[in-house]
Amino acid sequence: MAEGYEFPVDRTQVMLFARSLRDIRPEYSDPDHPATKAIGGMTVPPTFVQCSAHWEPNYALDITRPRILPGKDARPQREGGGGGGGLGRGLHAEQHYEYHHPILVGDTLSVTMRPGERWEKQGRRGGKLLFSESITEYRNQDGVLCVTARSVGVQTERAVEQ
Amino acid sequence: MVALKVGDTHEAVVIEGVNRSHIVKYAGASGDFNPLHHDDGVAKGLAGYPSIFAHGMFSMGLTGTMLTDWLGPVALKKYGVRFSKQVWPGDTLTAKAEVTAVAGGLATIKVTTVNQNGEAVVEGEAVAAAG
């Protein structure tokens, strides 16, 4: 059930994301810096592909995004109630990336997602735990696979005890 | 590129005193507006947590800065983590790396980020060009 969308790698977005991680290295924002030229152009932090969420249609965790109903007048859908698996009891359990080819500022990535494994386990801290994987592939405008991301989410029966 | 050998280590304090502004800034930049990370009403009332807490991906991203500050921004071949414990406002995080194997030009690096109590919040592994 692969569904695809485009994710343009914009210089401002890369700068904002790097800054949010307190990262000001020049390769993420300054095209003229010698360090940037040495690697062939501005690139992105290792976890930058998370920003594809901004371009993902119906991304469940952007709960205030105005929604347009297909086939209806262009007006926002009700806000909130994202209904995604991540709200409330959902937690991010694991995240894994494989880097196949550099992502450069100016690339337009094609993003495809597919579900992976699902499993269940009895947790010590949060009762029954339901795990599910999703696999996302990011290909550049030349069709070259740049990053494979594997995300594992977990639904807990109650708040995870500290 | 850094020449890596088994036993090499590196560590960095990646954030001192996480605050709500840091967390909100990450939410805006990443697009992840799960209210557990900015809305105390949801975190406490609906979900039963003591307060909001940081995105796991914020901790993974901060940990990534330790790796890229050490190895450069294009050395990583793989980077994966498990989120072992939540990061709360006020926490200070130290990210640590240790090379556990080198083979075929690639180094395997154990990655652990701990809070101010020495508890692991992020645990995983990276693979990078060994230089």
Coordinates of C-alpha atoms in Angstrom, one line a residue:
Chain A
M1 CA 0.0 0.0 0.0
A2 CA 2.7 2.4 -1.0
E3 CA 1.5 6.0 -1.3
G4 CA 3.8 8.6 -2.6
Y5 CA 4.3 12.4 -2.3
E6 CA 6.9 14.9 -3.1
F7 CA 9.2 16.5 -0.5
P8 CA 11.2 19.5 -1.8
V9 CA 14.5 20.0 0.2
D10 CA 14.4 23.7 0.9
R11 CA 17.3 25.7 2.3
T12 CA 15.2 27.5 4.9
Q13 CA 13.6 24.3 6.1
V14 CA 17.1 22.7 6.5
M15 CA 18.3 25.8 8.4
L16 CA 15.3 25.8 10.7
F17 CA 15.6 22.1 11.4
A18 CA 19.3 22.2 12.1
R19 CA 18.8 25.2 14.4
S20 CA 16.1 23.3 16.3
L21 CA 18.8 20.8 17.1
R22 CA 21.1 23.6 18.1
D23 CA 23.3 22.7 15.0
I24 CA 24.8 25.7 13.2
R25 CA 27.4 23.9 11.1
P26 CA 27.8 25.7 7.7
E27 CA 27.1 22.7 5.5
Y28 CA 23.4 23.1 6.4
S29 CA 23.0 26.8 5.6
D30 CA 26.0 28.5 3.8
P31 CA 26.6 27.5 0.2
D32 CA 29.8 29.6 0.0
H33 CA 31.6 28.2 3.0
P34 CA 34.7 26.1 2.2
A35 CA 33.3 23.2 4.3
T36 CA 30.1 23.2 2.2
K37 CA 32.1 23.3 -1.1
A38 CA 34.3 20.5 0.1
I39 CA 31.3 18.1 0.3
G40 CA 29.7 19.2 -3.0
G41 CA 27.0 21.5 -1.7
M42 CA 24.6 22.1 1.2
T43 CA 23.4 18.8 2.8
V44 CA 21.0 18.0 5.6
P45 CA 21.3 16.6 9.2
P46 CA 21.0 12.8 9.7
T47 CA 17.4 13.0 10.9
F48 CA 16.2 15.8 8.5
V49 CA 13.9 13.5 6.5
Q50 CA 11.5 13.7 9.5
C51 CA 10.6 17.1 8.0
S52 CA 8.7 15.3 5.2
A53 CA 5.9 15.3 7.7
H54 CA 5.1 18.8 6.5
W55 CA 4.4 17.5 3.0
E56 CA 2.7 14.2 4.0
P57 CA -1.0 14.4 3.1
N58 CA -3.2 13.9 6.1
Y59 CA -0.2 13.7 8.5
A60 CA -1.9 12.7 11.7
L61 CA 0.3 14.5 14.1
D62 CA -0.1 18.0 12.6
I63 CA -3.4 18.4 14.4
T64 CA -4.0 22.0 13.5
R65 CA -3.3 21.8 9.8
P66 CA -6.3 23.0 7.8
R67 CA -7.6 20.1 5.8
I68 CA -9.4 20.3 2.5
L69 CA -12.0 17.7 1.9
P70 CA -11.8 16.0 -1.5
G71 CA -14.6 17.0 -3.8
K72 CA -15.8 19.8 -1.4
D73 CA -15.3 23.5 -1.5
A74 CA -11.8 24.6 -0.4
R75 CA -12.3 25.1 3.3
P76 CA -10.7 23.8 6.4
Q77 CA -11.9 20.6 7.9
R78 CA -12.5 20.5 11.6
E79 CA -9.3 21.0 13.5
G80 CA -7.9 18.4 15.9
G81 CA -8.9 14.8 16.3
G82 CA -6.1 13.7 14.0
G83 CA -7.1 10.1 14.7
G84 CA -3.6 8.9 14.0
G85 CA -2.0 6.1 16.0
G86 CA 0.5 8.5 17.5
L87 CA -1.8 10.5 19.7
G88 CA -2.6 9.8 23.4
R89 CA -1.1 6.4 24.1
G90 CA 1.1 6.2 21.1
L91 CA 4.8 6.5 21.5
H92 CA 7.8 6.4 19.1
A93 CA 9.8 3.3 20.2
E94 CA 12.6 3.1 17.6
Q95 CA 13.9 4.9 14.6
H96 CA 16.5 3.6 12.1
Y97 CA 18.0 5.2 9.0
E98 CA 20.1 3.8 6.2
Y99 CA 22.0 6.5 4.1
H100 CA 22.5 5.3 0.6
H101 CA 23.2 8.6 -1.2
P102 CA 23.6 12.2 0.0
I103 CA 20.6 14.5 0.1
L104 CA 21.4 18.0 -1.2
V105 CA 19.5 21.2 -0.7
G106 CA 17.5 21.7 -3.9
D107 CA 16.7 18.0 -4.3
T108 CA 13.0 17.1 -4.7
L109 CA 12.5 13.8 -2.9
S110 CA 9.8 11.3 -3.7
V111 CA 8.6 9.7 -0.5
T112 CA 6.9 6.3 -0.4
M113 CA 5.7 4.6 2.8
R114 CA 4.7 1.0 3.5
P115 CA 3.7 -0.8 6.7
G116 CA 6.2 -3.3 8.1
E117 CA 5.9 -5.9 10.8
R118 CA 3.4 -5.7 13.7
W119 CA 3.9 -7.5 17.0
E120 CA 2.6 -7.6 20.6
K121 CA 4.5 -7.9 23.9
Q122 CA 3.7 -7.6 27.6
G123 CA 5.6 -4.6 28.9
R124 CA 7.0 -4.1 32.4
R125 CA 6.1 -0.4 32.4
G126 CA 2.9 0.1 30.4
G127 CA 0.8 -3.1 30.3
K128 CA 0.2 -4.7 26.9
L129 CA 2.4 -3.1 24.1
L130 CA 1.4 -3.2 20.5
F131 CA 4.3 -2.4 18.1
S132 CA 4.0 -1.5 14.5
E133 CA 6.7 -0.6 11.9
S134 CA 6.6 1.7 8.9
I135 CA 9.2 1.9 6.2
T136 CA 9.7 5.1 4.3
E137 CA 11.9 5.5 1.2
Y138 CA 13.3 8.8 0.0
R139 CA 14.4 9.0 -3.7
N140 CA 15.8 12.1 -5.3
Q141 CA 14.7 13.6 -8.7
D142 CA 17.0 11.2 -10.5
G143 CA 15.3 8.2 -9.0
V144 CA 18.3 7.5 -6.7
L145 CA 17.4 6.0 -3.3
C146 CA 18.9 8.4 -0.7
V147 CA 17.5 7.2 2.6
T148 CA 15.5 4.3 3.9
A149 CA 13.8 5.0 7.3
R150 CA 12.2 2.4 9.6
S151 CA 10.1 3.7 12.3
V152 CA 8.6 1.6 15.2
G153 CA 5.6 2.9 17.0
V154 CA 4.1 1.4 20.2
Q155 CA 0.6 1.8 21.6
T156 CA 0.5 1.4 25.4
E157 CA -2.5 0.5 27.5
R158 CA -1.6 3.1 30.1
A159 CA 0.9 5.9 30.5
V160 CA 4.4 4.6 30.6
E161 CA 5.5 4.7 34.3
Q162 CA 8.8 6.4 35.0
Chain B
M1 CA 37.1 12.2 7.5
V2 CA 38.1 10.8 10.9
A3 CA 40.2 7.6 11.0
L4 CA 38.4 5.3 13.4
K5 CA 39.6 2.3 15.3
V6 CA 38.0 -0.1 17.8
G7 CA 37.9 1.5 21.2
D8 CA 37.8 5.1 20.0
T9 CA 35.3 7.1 22.0
H10 CA 33.7 10.5 21.8
E11 CA 31.1 12.3 23.9
A12 CA 29.4 15.7 24.1
V13 CA 26.8 17.5 26.2
V14 CA 24.3 18.0 23.5
I15 CA 21.8 20.1 25.6
E16 CA 21.8 21.6 29.0
G17 CA 18.4 22.1 30.6
V18 CA 15.9 21.1 28.0
N19 CA 13.1 23.7 28.1
R20 CA 9.7 24.1 26.5
S21 CA 11.0 26.5 23.9
H22 CA 13.5 23.9 22.7
I23 CA 10.7 21.4 22.4
V24 CA 8.3 23.7 20.7
K25 CA 11.0 24.8 18.2
Y26 CA 11.6 21.2 17.3
A27 CA 7.9 20.6 16.9
G28 CA 7.6 23.5 14.5
A29 CA 10.7 22.6 12.5
S30 CA 9.9 18.9 12.2
G31 CA 6.1 19.2 11.8
D32 CA 5.4 16.8 14.7
F33 CA 2.7 18.6 16.7
N34 CA 1.7 15.6 18.9
P35 CA 0.2 17.5 21.9
L36 CA 2.0 15.2 24.3
H37 CA 5.0 17.4 23.5
H38 CA 3.6 20.8 24.1
D39 CA 0.1 20.6 25.7
D40 CA 0.2 19.9 29.5
G41 CA -3.5 19.4 29.5
V42 CA -3.2 16.5 27.1
A43 CA 0.0 15.1 28.6
K44 CA -1.4 15.1 32.1
G45 CA -5.1 14.8 31.7
L46 CA -5.7 12.5 28.7
A47 CA -2.5 10.5 28.8
G48 CA -1.5 10.5 32.5
Y49 CA 2.0 11.8 32.2
P50 CA 3.5 14.2 34.8
S51 CA 4.1 16.9 32.1
I52 CA 4.9 17.3 28.5
F53 CA 8.1 15.6 27.4
A54 CA 10.4 16.0 24.4
H55 CA 10.0 14.2 21.1
G56 CA 12.1 11.0 20.9
M57 CA 13.3 12.4 17.6
F58 CA 14.6 15.6 19.4
S59 CA 16.9 13.4 21.5
M60 CA 17.9 11.3 18.4
G61 CA 18.6 14.5 16.5
L62 CA 20.7 16.0 19.3
T63 CA 22.5 12.8 19.5
G64 CA 23.1 13.0 15.8
T65 CA 24.9 16.3 16.3
M66 CA 27.5 14.6 18.5
L67 CA 28.1 12.1 15.6
T68 CA 28.3 14.8 12.9
D69 CA 30.5 17.1 15.0
W70 CA 32.9 14.2 15.4
L71 CA 32.7 12.5 12.0
G72 CA 31.4 15.2 9.6
P73 CA 28.0 15.5 7.9
V74 CA 28.4 12.9 5.2
A75 CA 30.2 10.0 7.0
L76 CA 27.1 8.1 8.3
K77 CA 25.9 5.0 6.5
K78 CA 23.4 3.9 9.2
Y79 CA 22.0 5.4 12.3
G80 CA 19.4 3.7 14.5
V81 CA 18.1 4.1 18.0
R82 CA 15.6 2.9 20.6
F83 CA 14.0 5.4 22.8
S84 CA 14.6 4.0 26.3
K85 CA 13.3 6.7 28.5
Q86 CA 11.5 10.0 28.1
V87 CA 13.3 13.3 28.2
W88 CA 11.6 15.9 30.5
P89 CA 11.9 19.7 30.7
G90 CA 15.0 20.4 32.8
D91 CA 17.0 17.4 31.6
T92 CA 20.6 17.7 30.5
L93 CA 21.7 15.2 27.9
T94 CA 25.2 13.8 27.2
A95 CA 25.7 11.8 24.0
K96 CA 28.4 9.1 24.0
A97 CA 29.9 7.0 21.2
E98 CA 32.3 4.1 21.1
V99 CA 33.7 2.3 18.1
T100 CA 33.0 -1.5 18.6
A101 CA 34.1 -2.9 15.3
V102 CA 35.9 -1.8 12.1
A103 CA 35.7 -3.9 8.9
G104 CA 35.6 -3.3 5.2
G105 CA 36.2 0.4 5.6
L106 CA 33.2 0.8 7.9
A107 CA 33.1 1.4 11.7
T108 CA 30.3 0.2 13.9
I109 CA 29.6 2.7 16.7
K110 CA 27.6 2.1 19.9
V111 CA 25.6 5.2 20.7
T112 CA 24.1 6.0 24.1
T113 CA 22.7 9.3 25.3
V114 CA 22.2 9.7 29.1
N115 CA 20.4 12.2 31.2
Q116 CA 21.8 14.0 34.2
N117 CA 21.1 10.9 36.4
G118 CA 23.1 8.7 34.1
E119 CA 20.0 7.0 32.8
A120 CA 20.0 6.1 29.1
V121 CA 17.4 7.9 27.1
V122 CA 18.6 6.9 23.6
E123 CA 20.5 3.7 22.8
G124 CA 21.5 2.5 19.4
E125 CA 24.2 2.1 16.8
A126 CA 25.6 4.0 13.9
V127 CA 27.8 2.8 11.0
A128 CA 30.2 5.3 9.5
A129 CA 33.0 5.4 7.0
A130 CA 36.1 4.4 9.0
G131 CA 38.3 6.9 7.3

